[in-house]
mmCIF file of C-alpha atoms in Angstrom:
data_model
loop_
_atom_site.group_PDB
_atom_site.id
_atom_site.type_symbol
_atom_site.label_atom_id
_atom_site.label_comp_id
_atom_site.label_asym_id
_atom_site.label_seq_id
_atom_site.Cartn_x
_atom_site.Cartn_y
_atom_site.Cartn_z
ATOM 1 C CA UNK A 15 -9.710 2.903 10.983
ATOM 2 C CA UNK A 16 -10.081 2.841 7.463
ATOM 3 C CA UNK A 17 -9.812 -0.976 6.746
ATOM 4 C CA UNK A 18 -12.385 -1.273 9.286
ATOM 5 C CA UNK A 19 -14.647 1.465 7.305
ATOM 6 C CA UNK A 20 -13.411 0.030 3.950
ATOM 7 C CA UNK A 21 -14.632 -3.463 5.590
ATOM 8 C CA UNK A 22 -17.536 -1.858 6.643
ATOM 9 C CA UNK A 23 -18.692 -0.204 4.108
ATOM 10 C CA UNK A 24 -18.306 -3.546 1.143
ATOM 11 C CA UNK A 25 -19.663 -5.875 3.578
ATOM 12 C CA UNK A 26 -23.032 -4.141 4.298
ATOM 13 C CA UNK A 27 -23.734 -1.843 0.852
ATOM 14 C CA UNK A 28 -26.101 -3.276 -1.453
ATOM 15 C CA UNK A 29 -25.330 -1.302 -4.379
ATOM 16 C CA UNK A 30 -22.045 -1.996 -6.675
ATOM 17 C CA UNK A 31 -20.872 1.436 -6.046
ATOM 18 C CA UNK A 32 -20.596 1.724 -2.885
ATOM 19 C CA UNK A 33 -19.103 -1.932 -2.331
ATOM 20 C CA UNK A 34 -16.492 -0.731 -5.279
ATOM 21 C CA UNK A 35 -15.619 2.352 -2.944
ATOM 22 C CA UNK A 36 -15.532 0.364 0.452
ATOM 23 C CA UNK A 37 -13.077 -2.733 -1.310
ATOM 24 C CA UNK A 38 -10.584 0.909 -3.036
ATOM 25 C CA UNK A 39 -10.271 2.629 0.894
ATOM 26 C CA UNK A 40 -9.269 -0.947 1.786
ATOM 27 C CA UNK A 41 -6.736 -1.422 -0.694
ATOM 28 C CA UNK A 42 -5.388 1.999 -0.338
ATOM 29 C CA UNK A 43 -5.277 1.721 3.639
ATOM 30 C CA UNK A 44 -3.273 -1.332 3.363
ATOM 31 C CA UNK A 45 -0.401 -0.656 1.449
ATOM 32 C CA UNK A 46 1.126 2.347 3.756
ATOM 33 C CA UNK A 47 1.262 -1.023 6.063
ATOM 34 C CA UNK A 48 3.332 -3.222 3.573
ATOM 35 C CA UNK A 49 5.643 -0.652 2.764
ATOM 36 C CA UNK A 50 6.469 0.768 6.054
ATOM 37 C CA UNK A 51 9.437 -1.597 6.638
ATOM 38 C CA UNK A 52 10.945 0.805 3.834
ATOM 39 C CA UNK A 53 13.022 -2.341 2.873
ATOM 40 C CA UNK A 54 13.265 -3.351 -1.227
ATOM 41 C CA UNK A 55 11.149 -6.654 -0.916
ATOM 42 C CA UNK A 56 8.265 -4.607 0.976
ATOM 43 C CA UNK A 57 8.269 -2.021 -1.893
ATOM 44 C CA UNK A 58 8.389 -4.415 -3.967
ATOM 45 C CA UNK A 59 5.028 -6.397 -2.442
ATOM 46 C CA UNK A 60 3.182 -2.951 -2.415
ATOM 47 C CA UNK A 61 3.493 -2.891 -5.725
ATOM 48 C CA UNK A 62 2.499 -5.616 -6.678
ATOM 49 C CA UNK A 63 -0.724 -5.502 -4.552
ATOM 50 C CA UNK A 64 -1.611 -2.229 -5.925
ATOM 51 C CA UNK A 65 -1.641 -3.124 -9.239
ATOM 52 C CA UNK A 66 -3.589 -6.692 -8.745
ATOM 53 C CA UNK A 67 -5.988 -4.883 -6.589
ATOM 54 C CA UNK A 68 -6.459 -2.101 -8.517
ATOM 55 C CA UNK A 69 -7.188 -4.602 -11.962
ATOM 56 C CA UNK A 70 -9.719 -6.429 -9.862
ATOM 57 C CA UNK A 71 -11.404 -3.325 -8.588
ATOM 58 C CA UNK A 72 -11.529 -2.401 -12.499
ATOM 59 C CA UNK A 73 -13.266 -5.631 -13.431
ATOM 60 C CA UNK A 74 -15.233 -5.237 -10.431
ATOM 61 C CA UNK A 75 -16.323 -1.740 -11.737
ATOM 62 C CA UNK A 76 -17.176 -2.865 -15.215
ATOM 63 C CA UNK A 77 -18.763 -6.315 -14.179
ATOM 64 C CA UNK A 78 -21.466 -4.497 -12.704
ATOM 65 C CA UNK A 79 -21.823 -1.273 -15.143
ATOM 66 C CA UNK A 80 -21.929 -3.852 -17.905
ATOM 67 C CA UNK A 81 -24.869 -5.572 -15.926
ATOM 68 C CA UNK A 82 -26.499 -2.046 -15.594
ATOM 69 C CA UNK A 83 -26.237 -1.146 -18.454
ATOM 70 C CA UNK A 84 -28.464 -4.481 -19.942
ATOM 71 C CA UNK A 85 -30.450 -4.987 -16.489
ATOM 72 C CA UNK A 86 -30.883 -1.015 -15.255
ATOM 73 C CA UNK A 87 -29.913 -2.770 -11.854
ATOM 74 C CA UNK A 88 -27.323 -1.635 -9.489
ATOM 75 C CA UNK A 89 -28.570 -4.074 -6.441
ATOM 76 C CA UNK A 90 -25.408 -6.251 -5.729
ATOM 77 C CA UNK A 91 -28.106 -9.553 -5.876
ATOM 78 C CA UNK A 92 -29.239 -8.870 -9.049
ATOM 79 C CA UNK A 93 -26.727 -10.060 -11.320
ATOM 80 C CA UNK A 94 -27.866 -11.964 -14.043
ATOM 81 C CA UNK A 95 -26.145 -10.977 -16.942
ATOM 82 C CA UNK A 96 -23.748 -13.937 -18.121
ATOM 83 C CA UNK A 97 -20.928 -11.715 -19.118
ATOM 84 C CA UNK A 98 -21.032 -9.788 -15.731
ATOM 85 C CA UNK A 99 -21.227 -12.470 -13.854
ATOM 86 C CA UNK A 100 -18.329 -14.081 -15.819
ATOM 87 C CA UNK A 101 -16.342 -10.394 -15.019
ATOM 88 C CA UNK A 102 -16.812 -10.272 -11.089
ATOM 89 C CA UNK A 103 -15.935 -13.920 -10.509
ATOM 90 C CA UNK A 104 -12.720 -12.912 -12.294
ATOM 91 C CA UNK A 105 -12.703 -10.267 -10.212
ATOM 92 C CA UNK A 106 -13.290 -11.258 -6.972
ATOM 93 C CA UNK A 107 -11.049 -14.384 -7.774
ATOM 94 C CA UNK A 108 -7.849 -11.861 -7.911
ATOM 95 C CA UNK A 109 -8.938 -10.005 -4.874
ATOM 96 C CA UNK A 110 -8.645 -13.473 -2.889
ATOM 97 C CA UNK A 111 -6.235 -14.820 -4.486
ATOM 98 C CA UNK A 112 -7.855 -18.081 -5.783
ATOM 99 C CA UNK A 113 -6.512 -20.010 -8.772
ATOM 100 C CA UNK A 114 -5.670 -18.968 -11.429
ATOM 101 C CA UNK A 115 -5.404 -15.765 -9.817
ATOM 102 C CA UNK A 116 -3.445 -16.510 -6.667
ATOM 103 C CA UNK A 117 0.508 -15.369 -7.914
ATOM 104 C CA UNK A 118 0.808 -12.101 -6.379
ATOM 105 C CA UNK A 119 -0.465 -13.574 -2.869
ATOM 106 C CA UNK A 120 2.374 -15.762 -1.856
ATOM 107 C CA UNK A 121 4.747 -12.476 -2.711
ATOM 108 C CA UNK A 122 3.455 -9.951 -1.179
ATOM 109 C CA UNK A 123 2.817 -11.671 1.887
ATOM 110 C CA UNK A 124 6.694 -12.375 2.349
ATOM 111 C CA UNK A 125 7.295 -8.934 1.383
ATOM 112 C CA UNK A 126 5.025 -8.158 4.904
ATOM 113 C CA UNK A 127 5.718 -7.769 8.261
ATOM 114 C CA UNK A 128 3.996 -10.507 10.619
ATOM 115 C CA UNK A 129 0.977 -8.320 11.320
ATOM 116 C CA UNK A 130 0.449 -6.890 8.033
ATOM 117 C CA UNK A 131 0.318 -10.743 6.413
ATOM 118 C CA UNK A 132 -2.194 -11.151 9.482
ATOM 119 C CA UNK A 133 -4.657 -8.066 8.361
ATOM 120 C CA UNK A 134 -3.882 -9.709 4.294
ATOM 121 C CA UNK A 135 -4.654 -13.229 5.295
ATOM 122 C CA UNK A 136 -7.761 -12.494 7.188
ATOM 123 C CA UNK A 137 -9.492 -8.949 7.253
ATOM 124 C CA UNK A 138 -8.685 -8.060 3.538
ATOM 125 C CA UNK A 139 -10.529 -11.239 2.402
ATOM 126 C CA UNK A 140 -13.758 -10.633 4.154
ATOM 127 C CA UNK A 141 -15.230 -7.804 1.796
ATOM 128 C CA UNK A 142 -14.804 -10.208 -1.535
ATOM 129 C CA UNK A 143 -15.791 -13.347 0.719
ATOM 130 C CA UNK A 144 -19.020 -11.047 1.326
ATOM 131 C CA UNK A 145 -19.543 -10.104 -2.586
ATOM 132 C CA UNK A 146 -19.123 -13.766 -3.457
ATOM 133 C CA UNK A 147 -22.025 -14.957 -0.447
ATOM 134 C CA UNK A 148 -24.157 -11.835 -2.005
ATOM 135 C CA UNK A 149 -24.136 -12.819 -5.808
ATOM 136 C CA UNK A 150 -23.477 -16.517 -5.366
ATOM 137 C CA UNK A 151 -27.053 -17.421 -6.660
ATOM 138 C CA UNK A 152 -25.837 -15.833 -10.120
ATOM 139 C CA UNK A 153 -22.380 -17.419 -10.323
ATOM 140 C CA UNK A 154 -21.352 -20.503 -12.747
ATOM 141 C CA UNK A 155 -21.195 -23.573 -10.362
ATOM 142 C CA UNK A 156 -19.077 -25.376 -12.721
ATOM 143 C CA UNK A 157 -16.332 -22.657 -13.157
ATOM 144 C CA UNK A 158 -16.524 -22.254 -9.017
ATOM 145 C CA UNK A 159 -16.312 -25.853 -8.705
ATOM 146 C CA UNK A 160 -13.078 -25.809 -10.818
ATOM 147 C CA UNK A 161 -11.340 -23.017 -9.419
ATOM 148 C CA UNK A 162 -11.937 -24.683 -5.856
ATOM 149 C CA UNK A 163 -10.408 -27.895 -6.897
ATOM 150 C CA UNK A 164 -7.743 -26.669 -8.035
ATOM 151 C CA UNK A 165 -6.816 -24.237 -5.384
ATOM 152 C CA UNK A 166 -6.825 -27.099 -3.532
ATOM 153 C CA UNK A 167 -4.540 -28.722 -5.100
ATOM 154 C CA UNK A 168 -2.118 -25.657 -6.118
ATOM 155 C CA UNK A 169 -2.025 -24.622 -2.508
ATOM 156 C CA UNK A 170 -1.449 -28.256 -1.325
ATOM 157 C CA UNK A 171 1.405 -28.431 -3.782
ATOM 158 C CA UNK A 172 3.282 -25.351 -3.783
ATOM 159 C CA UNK A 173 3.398 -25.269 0.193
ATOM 160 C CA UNK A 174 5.640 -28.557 0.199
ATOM 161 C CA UNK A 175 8.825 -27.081 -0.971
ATOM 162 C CA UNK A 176 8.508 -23.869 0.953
ATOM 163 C CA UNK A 177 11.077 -22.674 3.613
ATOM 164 C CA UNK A 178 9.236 -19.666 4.068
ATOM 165 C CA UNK A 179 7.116 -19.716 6.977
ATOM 166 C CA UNK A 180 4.908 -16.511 5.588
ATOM 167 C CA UNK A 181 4.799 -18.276 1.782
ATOM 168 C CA UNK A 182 4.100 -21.858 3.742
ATOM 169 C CA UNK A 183 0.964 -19.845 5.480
ATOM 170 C CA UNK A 184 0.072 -17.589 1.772
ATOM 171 C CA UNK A 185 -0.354 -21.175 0.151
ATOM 172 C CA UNK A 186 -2.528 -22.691 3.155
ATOM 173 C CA UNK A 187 -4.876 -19.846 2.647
ATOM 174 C CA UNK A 188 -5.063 -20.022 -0.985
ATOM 175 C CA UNK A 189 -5.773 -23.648 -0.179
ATOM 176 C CA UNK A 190 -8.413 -22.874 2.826
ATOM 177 C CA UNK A 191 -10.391 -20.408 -0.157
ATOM 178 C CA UNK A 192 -11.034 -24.073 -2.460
ATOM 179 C CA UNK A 193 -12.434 -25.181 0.629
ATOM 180 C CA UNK A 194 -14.419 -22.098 1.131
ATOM 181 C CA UNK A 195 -15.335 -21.762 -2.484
ATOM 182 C CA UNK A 196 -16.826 -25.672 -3.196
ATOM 183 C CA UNK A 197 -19.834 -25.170 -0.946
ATOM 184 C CA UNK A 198 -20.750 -21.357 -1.714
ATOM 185 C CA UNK A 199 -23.413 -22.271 -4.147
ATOM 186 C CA UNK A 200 -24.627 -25.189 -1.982
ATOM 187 C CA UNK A 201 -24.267 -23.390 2.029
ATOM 188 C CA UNK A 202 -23.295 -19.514 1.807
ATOM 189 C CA UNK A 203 -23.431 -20.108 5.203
ATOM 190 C CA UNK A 204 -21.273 -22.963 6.013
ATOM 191 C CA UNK A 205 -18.472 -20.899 3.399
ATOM 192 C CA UNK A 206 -18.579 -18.034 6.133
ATOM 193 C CA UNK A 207 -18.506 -20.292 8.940
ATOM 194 C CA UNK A 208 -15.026 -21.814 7.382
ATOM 195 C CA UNK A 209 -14.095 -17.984 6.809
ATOM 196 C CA UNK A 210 -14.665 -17.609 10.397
ATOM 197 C CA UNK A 211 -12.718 -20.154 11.724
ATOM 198 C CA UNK A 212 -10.098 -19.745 9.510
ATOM 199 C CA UNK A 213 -9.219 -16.059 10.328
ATOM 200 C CA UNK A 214 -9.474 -17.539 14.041
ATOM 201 C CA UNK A 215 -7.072 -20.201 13.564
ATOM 202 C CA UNK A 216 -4.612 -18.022 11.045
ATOM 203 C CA UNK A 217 -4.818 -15.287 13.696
ATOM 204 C CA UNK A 218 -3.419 -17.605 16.032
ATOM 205 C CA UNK A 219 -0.799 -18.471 14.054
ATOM 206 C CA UNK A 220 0.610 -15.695 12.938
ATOM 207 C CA UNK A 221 0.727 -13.724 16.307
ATOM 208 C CA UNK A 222 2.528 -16.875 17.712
ATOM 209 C CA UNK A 223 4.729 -16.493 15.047
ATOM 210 C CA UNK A 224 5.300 -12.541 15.806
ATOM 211 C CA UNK A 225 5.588 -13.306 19.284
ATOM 212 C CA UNK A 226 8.590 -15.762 19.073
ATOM 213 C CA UNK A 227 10.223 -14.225 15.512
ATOM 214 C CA UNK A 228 9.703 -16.867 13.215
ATOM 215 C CA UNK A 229 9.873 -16.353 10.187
ATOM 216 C CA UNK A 230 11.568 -19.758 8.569
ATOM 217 C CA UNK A 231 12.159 -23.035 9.568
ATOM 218 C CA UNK A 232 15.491 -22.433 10.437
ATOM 219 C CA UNK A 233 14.763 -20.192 12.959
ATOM 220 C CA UNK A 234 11.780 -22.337 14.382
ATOM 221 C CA UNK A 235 13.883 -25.280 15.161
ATOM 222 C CA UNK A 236 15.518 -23.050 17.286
ATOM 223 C CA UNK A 237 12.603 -21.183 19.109
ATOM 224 C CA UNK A 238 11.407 -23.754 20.973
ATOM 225 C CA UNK A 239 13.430 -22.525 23.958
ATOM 226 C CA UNK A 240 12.129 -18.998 23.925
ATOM 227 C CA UNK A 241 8.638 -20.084 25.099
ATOM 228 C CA UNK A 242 8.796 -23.366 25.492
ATOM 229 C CA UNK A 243 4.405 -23.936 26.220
ATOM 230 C CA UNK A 244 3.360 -21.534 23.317
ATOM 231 C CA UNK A 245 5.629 -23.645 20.933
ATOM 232 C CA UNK A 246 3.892 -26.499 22.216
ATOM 233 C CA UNK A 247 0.483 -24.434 21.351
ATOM 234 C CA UNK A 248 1.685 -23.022 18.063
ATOM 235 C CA UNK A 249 2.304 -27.152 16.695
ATOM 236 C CA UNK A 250 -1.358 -28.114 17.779
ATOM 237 C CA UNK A 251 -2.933 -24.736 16.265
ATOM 238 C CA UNK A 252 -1.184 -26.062 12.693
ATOM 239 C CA UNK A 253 -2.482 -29.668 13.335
ATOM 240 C CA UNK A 254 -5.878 -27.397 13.704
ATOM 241 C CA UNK A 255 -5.695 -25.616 10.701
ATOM 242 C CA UNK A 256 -4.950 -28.949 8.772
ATOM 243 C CA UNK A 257 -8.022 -30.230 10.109
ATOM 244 C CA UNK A 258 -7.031 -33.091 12.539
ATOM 245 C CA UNK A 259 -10.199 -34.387 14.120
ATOM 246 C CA UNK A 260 -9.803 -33.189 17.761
ATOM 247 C CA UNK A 261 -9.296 -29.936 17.439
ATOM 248 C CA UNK A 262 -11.446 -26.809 15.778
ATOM 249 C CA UNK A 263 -10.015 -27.128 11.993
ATOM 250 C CA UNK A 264 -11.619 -30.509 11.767
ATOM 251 C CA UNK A 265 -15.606 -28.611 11.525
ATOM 252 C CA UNK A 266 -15.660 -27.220 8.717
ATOM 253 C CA UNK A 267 -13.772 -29.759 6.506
ATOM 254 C CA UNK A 268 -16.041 -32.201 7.991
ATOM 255 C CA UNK A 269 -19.456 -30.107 7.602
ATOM 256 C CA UNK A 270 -18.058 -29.199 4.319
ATOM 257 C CA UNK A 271 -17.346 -32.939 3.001
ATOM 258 C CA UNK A 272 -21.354 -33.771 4.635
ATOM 259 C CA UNK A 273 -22.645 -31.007 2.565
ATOM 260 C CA UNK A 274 -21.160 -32.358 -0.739
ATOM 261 C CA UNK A 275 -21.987 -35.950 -0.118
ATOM 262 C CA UNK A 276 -25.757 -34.722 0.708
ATOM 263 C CA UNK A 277 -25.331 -32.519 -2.623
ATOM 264 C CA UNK A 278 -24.793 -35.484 -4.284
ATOM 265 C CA UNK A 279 -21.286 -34.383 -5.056
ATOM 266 C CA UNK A 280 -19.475 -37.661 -3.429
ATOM 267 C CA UNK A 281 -16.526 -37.188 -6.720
ATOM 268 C CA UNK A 282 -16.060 -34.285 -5.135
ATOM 269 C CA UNK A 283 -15.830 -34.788 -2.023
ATOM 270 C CA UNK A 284 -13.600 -37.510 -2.395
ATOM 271 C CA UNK A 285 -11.470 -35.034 -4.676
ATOM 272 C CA UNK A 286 -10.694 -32.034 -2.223
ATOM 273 C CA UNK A 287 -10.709 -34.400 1.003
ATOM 274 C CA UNK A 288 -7.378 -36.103 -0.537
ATOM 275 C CA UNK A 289 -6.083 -32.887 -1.861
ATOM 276 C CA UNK A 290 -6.083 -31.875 2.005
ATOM 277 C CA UNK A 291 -3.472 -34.586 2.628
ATOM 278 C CA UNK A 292 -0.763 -32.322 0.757
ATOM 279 C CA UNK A 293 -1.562 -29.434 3.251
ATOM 280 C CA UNK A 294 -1.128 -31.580 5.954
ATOM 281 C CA UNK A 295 2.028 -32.782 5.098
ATOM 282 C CA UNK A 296 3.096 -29.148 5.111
ATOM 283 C CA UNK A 297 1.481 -28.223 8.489
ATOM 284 C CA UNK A 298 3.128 -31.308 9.875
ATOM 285 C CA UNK A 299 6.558 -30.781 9.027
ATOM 286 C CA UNK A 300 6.199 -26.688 10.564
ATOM 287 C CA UNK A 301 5.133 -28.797 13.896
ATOM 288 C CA UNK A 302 7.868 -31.087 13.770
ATOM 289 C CA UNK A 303 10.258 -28.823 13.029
ATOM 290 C CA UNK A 304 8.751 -26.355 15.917
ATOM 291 C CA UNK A 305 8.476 -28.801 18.885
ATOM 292 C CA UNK A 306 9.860 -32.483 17.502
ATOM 293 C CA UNK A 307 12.975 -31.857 16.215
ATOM 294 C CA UNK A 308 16.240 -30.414 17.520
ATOM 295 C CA UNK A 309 19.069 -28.413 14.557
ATOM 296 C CA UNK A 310 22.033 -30.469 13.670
ATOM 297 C CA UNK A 311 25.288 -29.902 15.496
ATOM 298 C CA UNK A 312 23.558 -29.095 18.965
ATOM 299 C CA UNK A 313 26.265 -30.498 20.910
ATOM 300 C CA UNK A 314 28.002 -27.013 20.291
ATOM 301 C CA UNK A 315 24.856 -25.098 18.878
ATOM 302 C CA UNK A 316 24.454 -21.477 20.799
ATOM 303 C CA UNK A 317 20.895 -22.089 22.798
ATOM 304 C CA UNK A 318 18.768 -18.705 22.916
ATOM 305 C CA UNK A 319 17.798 -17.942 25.835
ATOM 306 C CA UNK A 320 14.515 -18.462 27.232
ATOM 307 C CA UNK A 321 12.806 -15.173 27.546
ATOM 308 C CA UNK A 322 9.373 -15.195 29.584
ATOM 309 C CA UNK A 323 8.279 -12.703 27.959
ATOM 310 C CA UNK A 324 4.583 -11.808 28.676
ATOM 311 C CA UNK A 325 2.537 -13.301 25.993
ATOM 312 C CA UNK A 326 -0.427 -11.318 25.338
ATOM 313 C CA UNK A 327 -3.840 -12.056 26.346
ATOM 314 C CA UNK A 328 -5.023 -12.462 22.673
ATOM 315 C CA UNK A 329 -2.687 -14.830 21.239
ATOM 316 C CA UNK A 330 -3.586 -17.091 24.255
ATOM 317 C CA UNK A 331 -7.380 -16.920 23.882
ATOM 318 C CA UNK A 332 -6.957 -17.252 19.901
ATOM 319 C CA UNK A 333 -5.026 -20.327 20.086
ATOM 320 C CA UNK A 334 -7.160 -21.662 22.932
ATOM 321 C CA UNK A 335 -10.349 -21.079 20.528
ATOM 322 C CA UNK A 336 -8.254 -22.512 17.578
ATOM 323 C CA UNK A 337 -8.035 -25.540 19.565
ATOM 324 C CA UNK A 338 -10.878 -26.692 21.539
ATOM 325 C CA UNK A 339 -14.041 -25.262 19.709
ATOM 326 C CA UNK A 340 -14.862 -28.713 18.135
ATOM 327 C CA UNK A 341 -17.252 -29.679 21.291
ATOM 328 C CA UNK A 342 -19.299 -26.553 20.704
ATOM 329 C CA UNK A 343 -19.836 -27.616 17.539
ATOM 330 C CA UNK A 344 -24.007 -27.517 18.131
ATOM 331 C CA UNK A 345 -23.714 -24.146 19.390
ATOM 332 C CA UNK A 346 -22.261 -23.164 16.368
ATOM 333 C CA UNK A 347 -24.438 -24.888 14.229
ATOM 334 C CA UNK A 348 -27.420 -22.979 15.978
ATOM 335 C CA UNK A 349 -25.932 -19.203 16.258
ATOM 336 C CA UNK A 350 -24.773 -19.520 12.377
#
């Protein structure tokens, strides 16, 4: 209840205040959830989100007293002092997670539970996502340009050598925010529309995950006999999410990649399109691994068993959406 009121609260406030108060119940709603486990590492990742969070709510706090103290303006869309600006970019950056701000992300989402990295990866990224649509007029397109680009590539990169299948999904989102951030200044709309579909596909993804208990690749070479069809559905939701043309990941990248070139941003374009290849290496070798592939040694490897377990209504309408949405791509277009 209070990360939807925190949510709430930052999303639809128009003065810094109360969007400062709304992003501080979400932080401190969220980290009863990461240390619940009462295990070392998930101590360890509340920590560490409570004191990123609680440097970027401080930079939040004195971005916008600094601008109201020079403007007399506490409207979130009147920002227009340089330094302020400067200060909640910064600050808004570490809430997200985008580079150069992105090291605690990775770590705190191993240090989570399936469902808590879900609520991290998604909800706790809409309230800044929101700030950054509100202000984006004000921001420095060359400094958002930057950080985009190279969250790109950092994401791209870092996911290769990753075992982790939590750490594999923290660097795919820091990777999906470049994507989000490069057309903010150009389509505030077409970055929440990528949000969108992002949480839809991640959501997907990480219940799947939860459902069968995978949590490295180890252990999803040998899942694919638990649930045999959701396996099947869990390797073309990550072909979605690295934006294969069939399937719903592919509409944003491409709307995205139209937008630049029309922007007259082909560089670019070019730029973050081939940085996308390094994700999809990554999301390729999870599907391989998950329905390709069978362990070494399975002459005399110990099958588990198939289980039939019910699999929940919601995990089969999210990875249905994360899917097939590309042909309602006009009806999109028109509700968004």
């Amino acid at each position: 209840m209070s990360l939807l009121l925190g949510t709430t609260i930052t999303s639809s406030s128009n003065h810094w205040m109360m969007a400062w108060t709304g992003l501080e119940i979400n932080t401190l709603a969220i980290i009863p959830l990461i240390s619940k486990s009462h295990h070392p590492r998930a101590i360890e990742a509340a920590t560490k989100y409570f004191l990123t969070q609680a440097a970027a709510s401080t930079l939040l706090l004195f971005s916008s007293m600094t601008n109201a103290w020079f403007t007399g303006q506490w409207d979130i869309t009147q920002l227009t002092h340089p330094t302020s600006c400067l200060l909640l970019t910064t600050a808004v950056s570490i809430k997200l997670g985008l580079t150069p701000f992105h090291f605690w992300f990775p770590e705190v989402l191993q240090g989570s539970s399936m469902t808590t990295g879900l609520l991290l990866a998604t909800l706790m990224k809409f309230p800044p996502t929101a700030l950054l649509v509100l202000t984006s007029p004000s921001l420095n397109p060359t400094l958002l340009t930057t950080m985009a680009i190279a969250s790109a590539a950092l994401g791209g990169w870092m996911g290769l050598n990753q075992t982790q299948v939590r750490k594999v999904l923290a660097f795919s989102s820091i990777s999906h925010l470049g994507w989000m951030t490069i057309i903010l200044l150009d389509n505030p709309k077409l970055t929440l529309l990528t949000f969108y579909l992002y949480c839809l596909m991640t959501s997907a993804i990480f219940l799947t995950l939860d459902t069968t208990k995978i949590t490295n690749l180890a252990t999803m070479m040998t899942a694919w006999t638990k649930i045999p069809p959701l396996t099947t559905t869990l390797m073309l939701a990550l072909l979605s999410l690295a934006g294969l043309p069939p399937l719903t990941g592919f509409l944003p990248k491409w709307l995205i990649i139209q937008e630049l070139t029309k922007q007259e941003m082909t560089p670019v374009a070019t730029t973050i399109a081939l940085l996308s290849l390094l994700g999809l290496f990554f999301y390729l070798r999870l599907a391989y691994c998950a329905t390709i592939t069978l362990p070494p040694n399975s002459s005399n490897h110990m099958k588990q068993w198939q289980t039939y377990k019910s699999v929940h209504i919601p995990v089969t309408t999210l990875i249905s959406l994360s899917i097939m949405l590309l042909p309602l791509s006009p009806m999109i277009f028109t509700t968004t």
